[in-house]
Amino acid sequence: MQERIIQFLKESGGYISGEEISQRLKMSRAAIWKHMQELRAQGYEIAAVPHLGYQLVAAPDKLLGFEVQAGLGTKIMAKKIHLFDAVSSTMDEAFRLGNENCPEGTVVCAEFQTKGRGRLGRVWASPKGKGLYFSIVLRPNLALAHLPQMTLMSAVALAEAIEEVSGVEPSIKWPNDILLNNQKLAGILTELRAESDQVRFVVLGIGLNINSSANQLVPAATSLKIAANRPFNRCEVFQAILRSLEKGYLRLLDHDFAGIRKEWKKRSATLQKKVRITDSSGTIEGIAVDLDQDGALLIRQDSGAIVRKSAGDVILLR
Ligand code: BTN
């Protein structure tokens, strides 16, 4: 109901009378007044003037479930959404929900994380209300060996959504970093629960720096605001990402990794570069020559040998 009231206020662009809202929603004016109070408590600034009615003066810079879902149009992503002011990590909440058999596409999002985490045990800085920090529970029918495809699909979807809303053109550093001018704009963390070699559910975690200033970020990071020189409406960015992820996910389920791989390659910040890659088996250097059918990176060493890596930490050498 509050969603519809906000919609009326936004559509009217000026004042809308309590009488008109009450007729359109078939609700008493006292009930409308109560909803207005609740909306104000959520941070909406709503003017009320006798004989004129209500006017939306300002919306809070806060992610609200119904605003994220309004007009979203997805079939899987964010049909259910849990928004928190603060959590340790949205990954933990999403895992808990995944274990409780939540519907596929359930989203957990927080304004702030006290223990946001990245790959390889790194910390993910989550300045309050400045970015998007969320995790999605997905239940793809995917063999474990194909899991890297999920991260690469997400990277392409995320980069495309960022470009759509901001006009900046991010590149992708294998496997999961979204870069702008060689600085990190966003990261993706894929964790899962599996039984034998089959995925039971995947938790896809995304962190995107949106309105943070340089002093709120770690040195090698950037934000959309810094890159585009203007602030962004986080709800609009969130919606674009959810739509783009859904498109990519359906494509993956439709076994079109070849198409995703093509898009990934266009945005790659890694291919044809000299890289140093470290995983549990050690460190090697060479030229990243290709991405294979499963999303693994192929590295040509000085000896000419081609080494295949499906996980690891990459440093770009030149
Ligand atoms: C990386 O670049 O290493 C991945 C970063 C992933 C960060 C996101 S923020 C939302 C979700 N919750 C976390 O604790 N991590 C992911």
PDB file of C-alpha atoms in Angstrom, residues 12-315:
ATOM      1  CA  SER A  12       1.611  13.855  -9.338  1.00  0.00           C
ATOM      2  CA  GLY A  13       4.856  15.837  -9.306  1.00  0.00           C
ATOM      3  CA  GLY A  14       3.127  18.380  -7.031  1.00  0.00           C
ATOM      4  CA  TYR A  15       0.319  18.206  -4.488  1.00  0.00           C
ATOM      5  CA  ILE A  16      -2.229  15.424  -4.501  1.00  0.00           C
ATOM      6  CA  SER A  17      -5.253  15.683  -2.246  1.00  0.00           C
ATOM      7  CA  GLY A  18      -5.931  13.234   0.569  1.00  0.00           C
ATOM      8  CA  GLU A  19      -9.406  12.852  -0.947  1.00  0.00           C
ATOM      9  CA  GLU A  20      -8.025  11.690  -4.283  1.00  0.00           C
ATOM     10  CA  ILE A  21      -5.613   9.205  -2.718  1.00  0.00           C
ATOM     11  CA  SER A  22      -8.343   7.839  -0.484  1.00  0.00           C
ATOM     12  CA  GLN A  23     -10.684   7.359  -3.460  1.00  0.00           C
ATOM     13  CA  ARG A  24      -8.056   5.705  -5.601  1.00  0.00           C
ATOM     14  CA  LEU A  25      -6.957   3.367  -2.836  1.00  0.00           C
ATOM     15  CA  LYS A  26     -10.459   2.873  -1.417  1.00  0.00           C
ATOM     16  CA  MET A  27      -9.194   3.732   2.018  1.00  0.00           C
ATOM     17  CA  SER A  28     -10.238   6.242   4.677  1.00  0.00           C
ATOM     18  CA  ARG A  29      -8.380   9.547   4.928  1.00  0.00           C
ATOM     19  CA  ALA A  30      -7.408   8.639   8.476  1.00  0.00           C
ATOM     20  CA  ALA A  31      -5.747   5.469   7.163  1.00  0.00           C
ATOM     21  CA  ILE A  32      -3.921   7.506   4.488  1.00  0.00           C
ATOM     22  CA  TRP A  33      -2.699   9.884   7.179  1.00  0.00           C
ATOM     23  CA  LYS A  34      -1.369   6.930   9.178  1.00  0.00           C
ATOM     24  CA  HIS A  35       0.516   5.621   6.136  1.00  0.00           C
ATOM     25  CA  MET A  36       2.008   9.083   5.604  1.00  0.00           C
ATOM     26  CA  GLN A  37       3.278   9.034   9.173  1.00  0.00           C
ATOM     27  CA  GLU A  38       4.848   5.623   8.611  1.00  0.00           C
ATOM     28  CA  LEU A  39       6.485   6.805   5.388  1.00  0.00           C
ATOM     29  CA  ARG A  40       7.893   9.839   7.209  1.00  0.00           C
ATOM     30  CA  ALA A  41       9.297   7.516   9.854  1.00  0.00           C
ATOM     31  CA  GLN A  42      11.092   5.674   7.015  1.00  0.00           C
ATOM     32  CA  GLY A  43      12.740   8.948   5.991  1.00  0.00           C
ATOM     33  CA  TYR A  44      10.367  10.308   3.342  1.00  0.00           C
ATOM     34  CA  GLU A  45       9.852  14.054   3.590  1.00  0.00           C
ATOM     35  CA  ILE A  46       6.175  14.627   2.814  1.00  0.00           C
ATOM     36  CA  ALA A  47       4.602  18.078   3.004  1.00  0.00           C
ATOM     37  CA  ALA A  48       0.942  18.311   4.029  1.00  0.00           C
ATOM     38  CA  VAL A  49      -0.938  21.557   3.295  1.00  0.00           C
ATOM     39  CA  PRO A  50      -4.634  22.088   4.094  1.00  0.00           C
ATOM     40  CA  HIS A  51      -6.809  22.238   0.913  1.00  0.00           C
ATOM     41  CA  LEU A  52      -3.877  21.158  -1.262  1.00  0.00           C
ATOM     42  CA  GLY A  53      -2.988  17.773   0.116  1.00  0.00           C
ATOM     43  CA  TYR A  54       0.330  15.935   0.190  1.00  0.00           C
ATOM     44  CA  GLN A  55       3.558  16.473  -1.717  1.00  0.00           C
ATOM     45  CA  LEU A  56       6.694  14.369  -1.808  1.00  0.00           C
ATOM     46  CA  VAL A  57       9.576  16.698  -0.967  1.00  0.00           C
ATOM     47  CA  ALA A  58      12.412  14.187  -0.693  1.00  0.00           C
ATOM     48  CA  ALA A  59      12.889  10.441  -0.639  1.00  0.00           C
ATOM     49  CA  PRO A  60      15.393   8.888   1.769  1.00  0.00           C
ATOM     50  CA  ASP A  61      18.751   7.741   0.491  1.00  0.00           C
ATOM     51  CA  LYS A  62      17.938   4.367   1.872  1.00  0.00           C
ATOM     52  CA  LEU A  63      17.159   1.149   0.086  1.00  0.00           C
ATOM     53  CA  LEU A  64      13.590   0.086   0.685  1.00  0.00           C
ATOM     54  CA  GLY A  65      12.266  -3.295  -0.378  1.00  0.00           C
ATOM     55  CA  PHE A  66       9.137  -2.066  -2.086  1.00  0.00           C
ATOM     56  CA  GLU A  67      11.047   0.583  -4.033  1.00  0.00           C
ATOM     57  CA  VAL A  68      13.549  -1.980  -5.253  1.00  0.00           C
ATOM     58  CA  GLN A  69      10.720  -4.288  -6.325  1.00  0.00           C
ATOM     59  CA  ALA A  70       8.552  -1.541  -7.887  1.00  0.00           C
ATOM     60  CA  GLY A  71       8.525  -2.009 -11.658  1.00  0.00           C
ATOM     61  CA  LEU A  72      11.454  -4.424 -11.444  1.00  0.00           C
ATOM     62  CA  GLY A  73       9.867  -6.967 -13.771  1.00  0.00           C
ATOM     63  CA  THR A  74      12.120  -9.921 -12.871  1.00  0.00           C
ATOM     64  CA  LYS A  75      10.818 -13.460 -12.522  1.00  0.00           C
ATOM     65  CA  ILE A  76      13.542 -14.855 -10.265  1.00  0.00           C
ATOM     66  CA  MET A  77      15.734 -12.110  -8.830  1.00  0.00           C
ATOM     67  CA  ALA A  78      14.510 -10.306  -5.712  1.00  0.00           C
ATOM     68  CA  LYS A  79      10.983 -11.711  -5.668  1.00  0.00           C
ATOM     69  CA  LYS A  80      11.841 -11.907  -1.989  1.00  0.00           C
ATOM     70  CA  ILE A  81      14.120  -9.280  -0.505  1.00  0.00           C
ATOM     71  CA  HIS A  82      15.522  -8.855   3.018  1.00  0.00           C
ATOM     72  CA  LEU A  83      16.968  -5.436   3.753  1.00  0.00           C
ATOM     73  CA  PHE A  84      19.030  -4.740   6.849  1.00  0.00           C
ATOM     74  CA  ASP A  85      20.531  -1.581   8.276  1.00  0.00           C
ATOM     75  CA  ALA A  86      23.533  -3.590   9.406  1.00  0.00           C
ATOM     76  CA  VAL A  87      24.633  -7.218   9.299  1.00  0.00           C
ATOM     77  CA  SER A  88      27.973  -8.971   9.747  1.00  0.00           C
ATOM     78  CA  SER A  89      27.940 -10.081   6.113  1.00  0.00           C
ATOM     79  CA  THR A  90      25.027 -10.504   3.713  1.00  0.00           C
ATOM     80  CA  MET A  91      26.704 -13.807   2.745  1.00  0.00           C
ATOM     81  CA  ASP A  92      26.002 -15.239   6.210  1.00  0.00           C
ATOM     82  CA  GLU A  93      22.339 -14.185   6.140  1.00  0.00           C
ATOM     83  CA  ALA A  94      21.885 -15.536   2.631  1.00  0.00           C
ATOM     84  CA  PHE A  95      23.456 -18.853   3.618  1.00  0.00           C
ATOM     85  CA  ARG A  96      21.119 -19.125   6.570  1.00  0.00           C
ATOM     86  CA  LEU A  97      18.133 -18.503   4.276  1.00  0.00           C
ATOM     87  CA  GLY A  98      19.490 -20.886   1.646  1.00  0.00           C
ATOM     88  CA  ASN A  99      19.731 -23.635   4.241  1.00  0.00           C
ATOM     89  CA  GLU A 100      16.131 -22.911   5.212  1.00  0.00           C
ATOM     90  CA  ASN A 101      15.074 -23.508   1.594  1.00  0.00           C
ATOM     91  CA  CYS A 102      14.239 -19.911   0.734  1.00  0.00           C
ATOM     92  CA  PRO A 103      12.938 -19.319  -2.801  1.00  0.00           C
ATOM     93  CA  GLU A 104      15.478 -19.009  -5.561  1.00  0.00           C
ATOM     94  CA  GLY A 105      16.425 -15.381  -6.205  1.00  0.00           C
ATOM     95  CA  THR A 106      16.040 -14.338  -2.546  1.00  0.00           C
ATOM     96  CA  VAL A 107      18.133 -11.225  -1.972  1.00  0.00           C
ATOM     97  CA  VAL A 108      19.796 -10.097   1.236  1.00  0.00           C
ATOM     98  CA  CYS A 109      21.024  -6.522   1.189  1.00  0.00           C
ATOM     99  CA  ALA A 110      22.504  -4.298   3.886  1.00  0.00           C
ATOM    100  CA  GLU A 111      23.297  -0.601   4.223  1.00  0.00           C
ATOM    101  CA  PHE A 112      26.368  -1.559   6.212  1.00  0.00           C
ATOM    102  CA  GLN A 113      28.373  -4.720   6.929  1.00  0.00           C
ATOM    103  CA  THR A 114      30.512  -5.116  10.008  1.00  0.00           C
ATOM    104  CA  LYS A 115      32.396  -8.069   8.493  1.00  0.00           C
ATOM    105  CA  GLY A 116      32.009  -7.710   4.744  1.00  0.00           C
ATOM    106  CA  ARG A 117      34.291 -10.230   3.112  1.00  0.00           C
ATOM    107  CA  GLY A 118      35.948 -10.642  -0.247  1.00  0.00           C
ATOM    108  CA  ARG A 119      37.753 -13.509  -1.908  1.00  0.00           C
ATOM    109  CA  LEU A 120      40.703 -15.178  -0.224  1.00  0.00           C
ATOM    110  CA  GLY A 121      39.676 -13.951   3.212  1.00  0.00           C
ATOM    111  CA  ARG A 122      40.044 -10.271   2.323  1.00  0.00           C
ATOM    112  CA  VAL A 123      37.955  -7.572   3.949  1.00  0.00           C
ATOM    113  CA  TRP A 124      35.298  -5.785   1.876  1.00  0.00           C
ATOM    114  CA  ALA A 125      34.919  -2.187   3.080  1.00  0.00           C
ATOM    115  CA  SER A 126      31.226  -1.300   3.238  1.00  0.00           C
ATOM    116  CA  PRO A 127      30.788   2.405   4.087  1.00  0.00           C
ATOM    117  CA  LYS A 128      27.272   2.952   5.367  1.00  0.00           C
ATOM    118  CA  GLY A 129      24.666   3.858   2.750  1.00  0.00           C
ATOM    119  CA  LYS A 130      27.303   4.517   0.096  1.00  0.00           C
ATOM    120  CA  GLY A 131      27.228   1.356  -1.958  1.00  0.00           C
ATOM    121  CA  LEU A 132      25.367  -1.811  -2.717  1.00  0.00           C
ATOM    122  CA  TYR A 133      26.202  -4.826  -0.609  1.00  0.00           C
ATOM    123  CA  PHE A 134      24.008  -7.780  -1.379  1.00  0.00           C
ATOM    124  CA  SER A 135      23.846 -11.542  -1.800  1.00  0.00           C
ATOM    125  CA  ILE A 136      21.463 -13.656  -3.877  1.00  0.00           C
ATOM    126  CA  VAL A 137      20.552 -17.277  -3.302  1.00  0.00           C
ATOM    127  CA  LEU A 138      20.395 -19.232  -6.568  1.00  0.00           C
ATOM    128  CA  ARG A 139      19.694 -22.884  -7.203  1.00  0.00           C
ATOM    129  CA  PRO A 140      21.123 -23.627 -10.635  1.00  0.00           C
ATOM    130  CA  ASN A 141      21.257 -27.159 -11.935  1.00  0.00           C
ATOM    131  CA  LEU A 142      25.005 -26.897 -12.298  1.00  0.00           C
ATOM    132  CA  ALA A 143      27.887 -29.318 -11.896  1.00  0.00           C
ATOM    133  CA  LEU A 144      30.618 -28.057  -9.580  1.00  0.00           C
ATOM    134  CA  ALA A 145      33.065 -27.938 -12.464  1.00  0.00           C
ATOM    135  CA  HIS A 146      30.940 -25.287 -14.149  1.00  0.00           C
ATOM    136  CA  LEU A 147      30.728 -22.989 -11.170  1.00  0.00           C
ATOM    137  CA  PRO A 148      33.302 -20.485 -12.500  1.00  0.00           C
ATOM    138  CA  GLN A 149      30.791 -19.776 -15.283  1.00  0.00           C
ATOM    139  CA  MET A 150      28.497 -18.337 -12.663  1.00  0.00           C
ATOM    140  CA  THR A 151      31.081 -15.784 -11.484  1.00  0.00           C
ATOM    141  CA  LEU A 152      31.963 -14.804 -15.035  1.00  0.00           C
ATOM    142  CA  MET A 153      28.313 -14.445 -16.003  1.00  0.00           C
ATOM    143  CA  SER A 154      27.793 -12.210 -12.962  1.00  0.00           C
ATOM    144  CA  ALA A 155      30.802 -10.083 -13.858  1.00  0.00           C
ATOM    145  CA  VAL A 156      29.456  -9.485 -17.374  1.00  0.00           C
ATOM    146  CA  ALA A 157      25.945  -8.748 -16.061  1.00  0.00           C
ATOM    147  CA  LEU A 158      27.300  -6.349 -13.458  1.00  0.00           C
ATOM    148  CA  ALA A 159      29.537  -4.517 -15.935  1.00  0.00           C
ATOM    149  CA  GLU A 160      26.665  -4.184 -18.424  1.00  0.00           C
ATOM    150  CA  ALA A 161      24.288  -2.801 -15.793  1.00  0.00           C
ATOM    151  CA  ILE A 162      26.892  -0.309 -14.565  1.00  0.00           C
ATOM    152  CA  GLU A 163      27.449   0.904 -18.112  1.00  0.00           C
ATOM    153  CA  GLU A 164      23.708   1.194 -18.716  1.00  0.00           C
ATOM    154  CA  VAL A 165      23.086   3.414 -15.676  1.00  0.00           C
ATOM    155  CA  SER A 166      26.246   5.494 -15.722  1.00  0.00           C
ATOM    156  CA  GLY A 167      27.764   5.468 -19.187  1.00  0.00           C
ATOM    157  CA  VAL A 168      31.183   4.452 -17.804  1.00  0.00           C
ATOM    158  CA  GLU A 169      32.680   1.332 -19.387  1.00  0.00           C
ATOM    159  CA  PRO A 170      34.034  -1.064 -16.774  1.00  0.00           C
ATOM    160  CA  SER A 171      36.450  -3.842 -17.583  1.00  0.00           C
ATOM    161  CA  ILE A 172      36.696  -7.241 -15.908  1.00  0.00           C
ATOM    162  CA  LYS A 173      39.806  -8.625 -14.277  1.00  0.00           C
ATOM    163  CA  TRP A 174      39.614 -12.409 -14.118  1.00  0.00           C
ATOM    164  CA  PRO A 175      37.759 -13.821 -12.409  1.00  0.00           C
ATOM    165  CA  ASN A 176      35.657 -11.376 -10.493  1.00  0.00           C
ATOM    166  CA  ASP A 177      36.908  -7.805 -10.277  1.00  0.00           C
ATOM    167  CA  ILE A 178      35.086  -4.980 -11.986  1.00  0.00           C
ATOM    168  CA  LEU A 179      37.574  -2.239 -12.772  1.00  0.00           C
ATOM    169  CA  LEU A 180      37.495   1.351 -13.906  1.00  0.00           C
ATOM    170  CA  ASN A 181      40.788   2.944 -14.873  1.00  0.00           C
ATOM    171  CA  ASN A 182      42.537  -0.037 -13.280  1.00  0.00           C
ATOM    172  CA  GLN A 183      40.906   0.669  -9.921  1.00  0.00           C
ATOM    173  CA  LYS A 184      38.427  -1.656  -8.287  1.00  0.00           C
ATOM    174  CA  LEU A 185      34.805  -0.591  -8.579  1.00  0.00           C
ATOM    175  CA  ALA A 186      33.035  -3.820  -7.628  1.00  0.00           C
ATOM    176  CA  GLY A 187      33.716  -7.376  -6.572  1.00  0.00           C
ATOM    177  CA  ILE A 188      31.879 -10.668  -6.755  1.00  0.00           C
ATOM    178  CA  LEU A 189      32.090 -13.486  -4.271  1.00  0.00           C
ATOM    179  CA  THR A 190      30.608 -16.869  -5.147  1.00  0.00           C
ATOM    180  CA  GLU A 191      30.119 -19.337  -2.319  1.00  0.00           C
ATOM    181  CA  LEU A 192      28.091 -22.502  -2.362  1.00  0.00           C
ATOM    182  CA  ARG A 193      26.676 -25.507  -0.679  1.00  0.00           C
ATOM    183  CA  ALA A 194      27.176 -28.703  -2.647  1.00  0.00           C
ATOM    184  CA  GLU A 195      26.419 -32.363  -2.260  1.00  0.00           C
ATOM    185  CA  SER A 196      28.771 -34.793  -3.994  1.00  0.00           C
ATOM    186  CA  ASP A 197      29.581 -32.905  -7.205  1.00  0.00           C
ATOM    187  CA  GLN A 198      26.231 -31.152  -7.556  1.00  0.00           C
ATOM    188  CA  VAL A 199      25.488 -27.615  -6.443  1.00  0.00           C
ATOM    189  CA  ARG A 200      22.716 -27.392  -3.858  1.00  0.00           C
ATOM    190  CA  PHE A 201      22.663 -23.632  -3.794  1.00  0.00           C
ATOM    191  CA  VAL A 202      24.958 -20.774  -4.693  1.00  0.00           C
ATOM    192  CA  VAL A 203      25.235 -17.510  -2.830  1.00  0.00           C
ATOM    193  CA  LEU A 204      26.322 -14.764  -5.164  1.00  0.00           C
ATOM    194  CA  GLY A 205      27.657 -11.767  -3.247  1.00  0.00           C
ATOM    195  CA  ILE A 206      28.164  -8.415  -4.915  1.00  0.00           C
ATOM    196  CA  GLY A 207      29.762  -5.299  -3.528  1.00  0.00           C
ATOM    197  CA  LEU A 208      29.656  -2.117  -5.620  1.00  0.00           C
ATOM    198  CA  ASN A 209      31.066   1.255  -4.588  1.00  0.00           C
ATOM    199  CA  ILE A 210      28.510   3.837  -5.675  1.00  0.00           C
ATOM    200  CA  ASN A 211      28.503   7.137  -3.799  1.00  0.00           C
ATOM    201  CA  SER A 212      31.647   6.726  -1.712  1.00  0.00           C
ATOM    202  CA  SER A 213      34.360   9.379  -1.760  1.00  0.00           C
ATOM    203  CA  ALA A 214      38.042   8.504  -2.075  1.00  0.00           C
ATOM    204  CA  ASN A 215      38.640   8.792   1.683  1.00  0.00           C
ATOM    205  CA  GLN A 216      35.995   6.119   2.333  1.00  0.00           C
ATOM    206  CA  LEU A 217      37.670   3.602   0.048  1.00  0.00           C
ATOM    207  CA  VAL A 218      40.848   1.554   0.133  1.00  0.00           C
ATOM    208  CA  PRO A 219      43.633   3.071  -2.034  1.00  0.00           C
ATOM    209  CA  ALA A 220      43.214   0.911  -5.158  1.00  0.00           C
ATOM    210  CA  ALA A 221      39.439   1.326  -5.271  1.00  0.00           C
ATOM    211  CA  THR A 222      37.078   3.737  -6.959  1.00  0.00           C
ATOM    212  CA  SER A 223      33.345   4.476  -6.986  1.00  0.00           C
ATOM    213  CA  LEU A 224      30.763   5.332  -9.617  1.00  0.00           C
ATOM    214  CA  LYS A 225      30.497   8.826  -8.167  1.00  0.00           C
ATOM    215  CA  ILE A 226      34.237   9.410  -8.490  1.00  0.00           C
ATOM    216  CA  ALA A 227      34.294   8.049 -12.044  1.00  0.00           C
ATOM    217  CA  ALA A 228      31.200   9.828 -13.366  1.00  0.00           C
ATOM    218  CA  ASN A 229      31.506  12.917 -11.188  1.00  0.00           C
ATOM    219  CA  ARG A 230      27.924  12.733  -9.937  1.00  0.00           C
ATOM    220  CA  PRO A 231      26.004  10.809  -7.287  1.00  0.00           C
ATOM    221  CA  PHE A 232      23.697   7.920  -8.218  1.00  0.00           C
ATOM    222  CA  ASN A 233      20.322   6.733  -7.026  1.00  0.00           C
ATOM    223  CA  ARG A 234      21.249   3.386  -5.490  1.00  0.00           C
ATOM    224  CA  CYS A 235      17.792   1.935  -5.991  1.00  0.00           C
ATOM    225  CA  GLU A 236      17.959   2.517  -9.759  1.00  0.00           C
ATOM    226  CA  VAL A 237      21.432   1.002  -9.926  1.00  0.00           C
ATOM    227  CA  PHE A 238      20.232  -1.991  -7.907  1.00  0.00           C
ATOM    228  CA  GLN A 239      17.275  -2.557 -10.215  1.00  0.00           C
ATOM    229  CA  ALA A 240      19.454  -2.417 -13.324  1.00  0.00           C
ATOM    230  CA  ILE A 241      21.844  -4.975 -11.805  1.00  0.00           C
ATOM    231  CA  LEU A 242      19.041  -7.344 -10.789  1.00  0.00           C
ATOM    232  CA  ARG A 243      17.538  -7.234 -14.295  1.00  0.00           C
ATOM    233  CA  SER A 244      20.909  -7.757 -15.912  1.00  0.00           C
ATOM    234  CA  LEU A 245      21.742 -10.663 -13.580  1.00  0.00           C
ATOM    235  CA  GLU A 246      18.453 -12.307 -14.380  1.00  0.00           C
ATOM    236  CA  LYS A 247      19.135 -12.016 -18.106  1.00  0.00           C
ATOM    237  CA  GLY A 248      22.612 -13.516 -17.675  1.00  0.00           C
ATOM    238  CA  TYR A 249      21.417 -16.251 -15.350  1.00  0.00           C
ATOM    239  CA  LEU A 250      18.682 -17.366 -17.758  1.00  0.00           C
ATOM    240  CA  ARG A 251      21.258 -17.375 -20.506  1.00  0.00           C
ATOM    241  CA  LEU A 252      23.509 -19.596 -18.402  1.00  0.00           C
ATOM    242  CA  LEU A 253      20.642 -21.971 -17.620  1.00  0.00           C
ATOM    243  CA  ASP A 254      19.980 -22.039 -21.338  1.00  0.00           C
ATOM    244  CA  HIS A 255      23.555 -23.344 -21.798  1.00  0.00           C
ATOM    245  CA  ASP A 256      24.724 -20.225 -23.619  1.00  0.00           C
ATOM    246  CA  PHE A 257      28.021 -19.803 -21.824  1.00  0.00           C
ATOM    247  CA  ALA A 258      29.646 -19.350 -25.240  1.00  0.00           C
ATOM    248  CA  GLY A 259      27.703 -16.073 -25.683  1.00  0.00           C
ATOM    249  CA  ILE A 260      28.571 -14.902 -22.161  1.00  0.00           C
ATOM    250  CA  ARG A 261      32.231 -15.788 -22.743  1.00  0.00           C
ATOM    251  CA  LYS A 262      32.229 -13.631 -25.862  1.00  0.00           C
ATOM    252  CA  GLU A 263      30.929 -10.636 -23.894  1.00  0.00           C
ATOM    253  CA  TRP A 264      33.405 -11.329 -21.103  1.00  0.00           C
ATOM    254  CA  LYS A 265      36.304 -11.320 -23.553  1.00  0.00           C
ATOM    255  CA  LYS A 266      35.244  -7.937 -24.949  1.00  0.00           C
ATOM    256  CA  ARG A 267      35.518  -6.446 -21.469  1.00  0.00           C
ATOM    257  CA  SER A 268      38.551  -8.360 -20.296  1.00  0.00           C
ATOM    258  CA  ALA A 269      41.319  -6.465 -18.526  1.00  0.00           C
ATOM    259  CA  THR A 270      43.305  -9.716 -18.256  1.00  0.00           C
ATOM    260  CA  LEU A 271      43.592 -11.319 -21.689  1.00  0.00           C
ATOM    261  CA  GLN A 272      46.788 -10.720 -23.653  1.00  0.00           C
ATOM    262  CA  LYS A 273      48.423  -9.288 -20.507  1.00  0.00           C
ATOM    263  CA  LYS A 274      51.361 -10.632 -18.595  1.00  0.00           C
ATOM    264  CA  VAL A 275      50.018 -11.958 -15.303  1.00  0.00           C
ATOM    265  CA  ARG A 276      51.196 -13.518 -12.085  1.00  0.00           C
ATOM    266  CA  ILE A 277      48.649 -15.960 -10.728  1.00  0.00           C
ATOM    267  CA  THR A 278      48.702 -17.588  -7.319  1.00  0.00           C
ATOM    268  CA  ASP A 279      46.572 -20.491  -6.138  1.00  0.00           C
ATOM    269  CA  SER A 280      46.948 -23.343  -3.655  1.00  0.00           C
ATOM    270  CA  SER A 281      49.496 -25.023  -5.939  1.00  0.00           C
ATOM    271  CA  GLY A 282      51.825 -21.996  -6.057  1.00  0.00           C
ATOM    272  CA  THR A 283      52.580 -18.995  -8.281  1.00  0.00           C
ATOM    273  CA  ILE A 284      53.194 -18.889 -12.010  1.00  0.00           C
ATOM    274  CA  GLU A 285      53.728 -16.108 -14.546  1.00  0.00           C
ATOM    275  CA  GLY A 286      52.864 -15.907 -18.195  1.00  0.00           C
ATOM    276  CA  ILE A 287      50.574 -14.337 -20.779  1.00  0.00           C
ATOM    277  CA  ALA A 288      46.838 -14.843 -20.210  1.00  0.00           C
ATOM    278  CA  VAL A 289      45.962 -16.073 -23.690  1.00  0.00           C
ATOM    279  CA  ASP A 290      42.360 -17.209 -23.424  1.00  0.00           C
ATOM    280  CA  LEU A 291      39.338 -18.141 -21.378  1.00  0.00           C
ATOM    281  CA  ASP A 292      38.206 -21.721 -21.917  1.00  0.00           C
ATOM    282  CA  GLN A 293      34.709 -23.208 -22.248  1.00  0.00           C
ATOM    283  CA  ASP A 294      34.380 -23.589 -18.450  1.00  0.00           C
ATOM    284  CA  GLY A 295      35.601 -20.099 -17.605  1.00  0.00           C
ATOM    285  CA  ALA A 296      39.136 -21.163 -16.671  1.00  0.00           C
ATOM    286  CA  LEU A 297      42.057 -18.901 -17.597  1.00  0.00           C
ATOM    287  CA  LEU A 298      44.722 -20.253 -19.962  1.00  0.00           C
ATOM    288  CA  ILE A 299      48.224 -18.958 -19.320  1.00  0.00           C
ATOM    289  CA  ARG A 300      51.147 -19.383 -21.685  1.00  0.00           C
ATOM    290  CA  GLN A 301      54.415 -19.601 -19.794  1.00  0.00           C
ATOM    291  CA  ASP A 302      57.782 -18.533 -21.265  1.00  0.00           C
ATOM    292  CA  SER A 303      58.479 -22.217 -22.007  1.00  0.00           C
ATOM    293  CA  GLY A 304      55.423 -22.246 -24.265  1.00  0.00           C
ATOM    294  CA  ALA A 305      53.481 -24.525 -21.906  1.00  0.00           C
ATOM    295  CA  ILE A 306      49.806 -23.648 -21.465  1.00  0.00           C
ATOM    296  CA  VAL A 307      48.575 -23.830 -17.878  1.00  0.00           C
ATOM    297  CA  ARG A 308      44.861 -23.881 -17.030  1.00  0.00           C
ATOM    298  CA  LYS A 309      43.646 -22.136 -13.859  1.00  0.00           C
ATOM    299  CA  SER A 310      40.048 -22.303 -12.686  1.00  0.00           C
ATOM    300  CA  ALA A 311      40.696 -20.225  -9.544  1.00  0.00           C
ATOM    301  CA  GLY A 312      43.403 -17.974  -8.200  1.00  0.00           C
ATOM    302  CA  ASP A 313      44.538 -14.473  -7.488  1.00  0.00           C
ATOM    303  CA  VAL A 314      45.788 -12.505 -10.462  1.00  0.00           C
ATOM    304  CA  ILE A 315      48.224  -9.614 -10.560  1.00  0.00           C
TER     305      ILE A 315
END
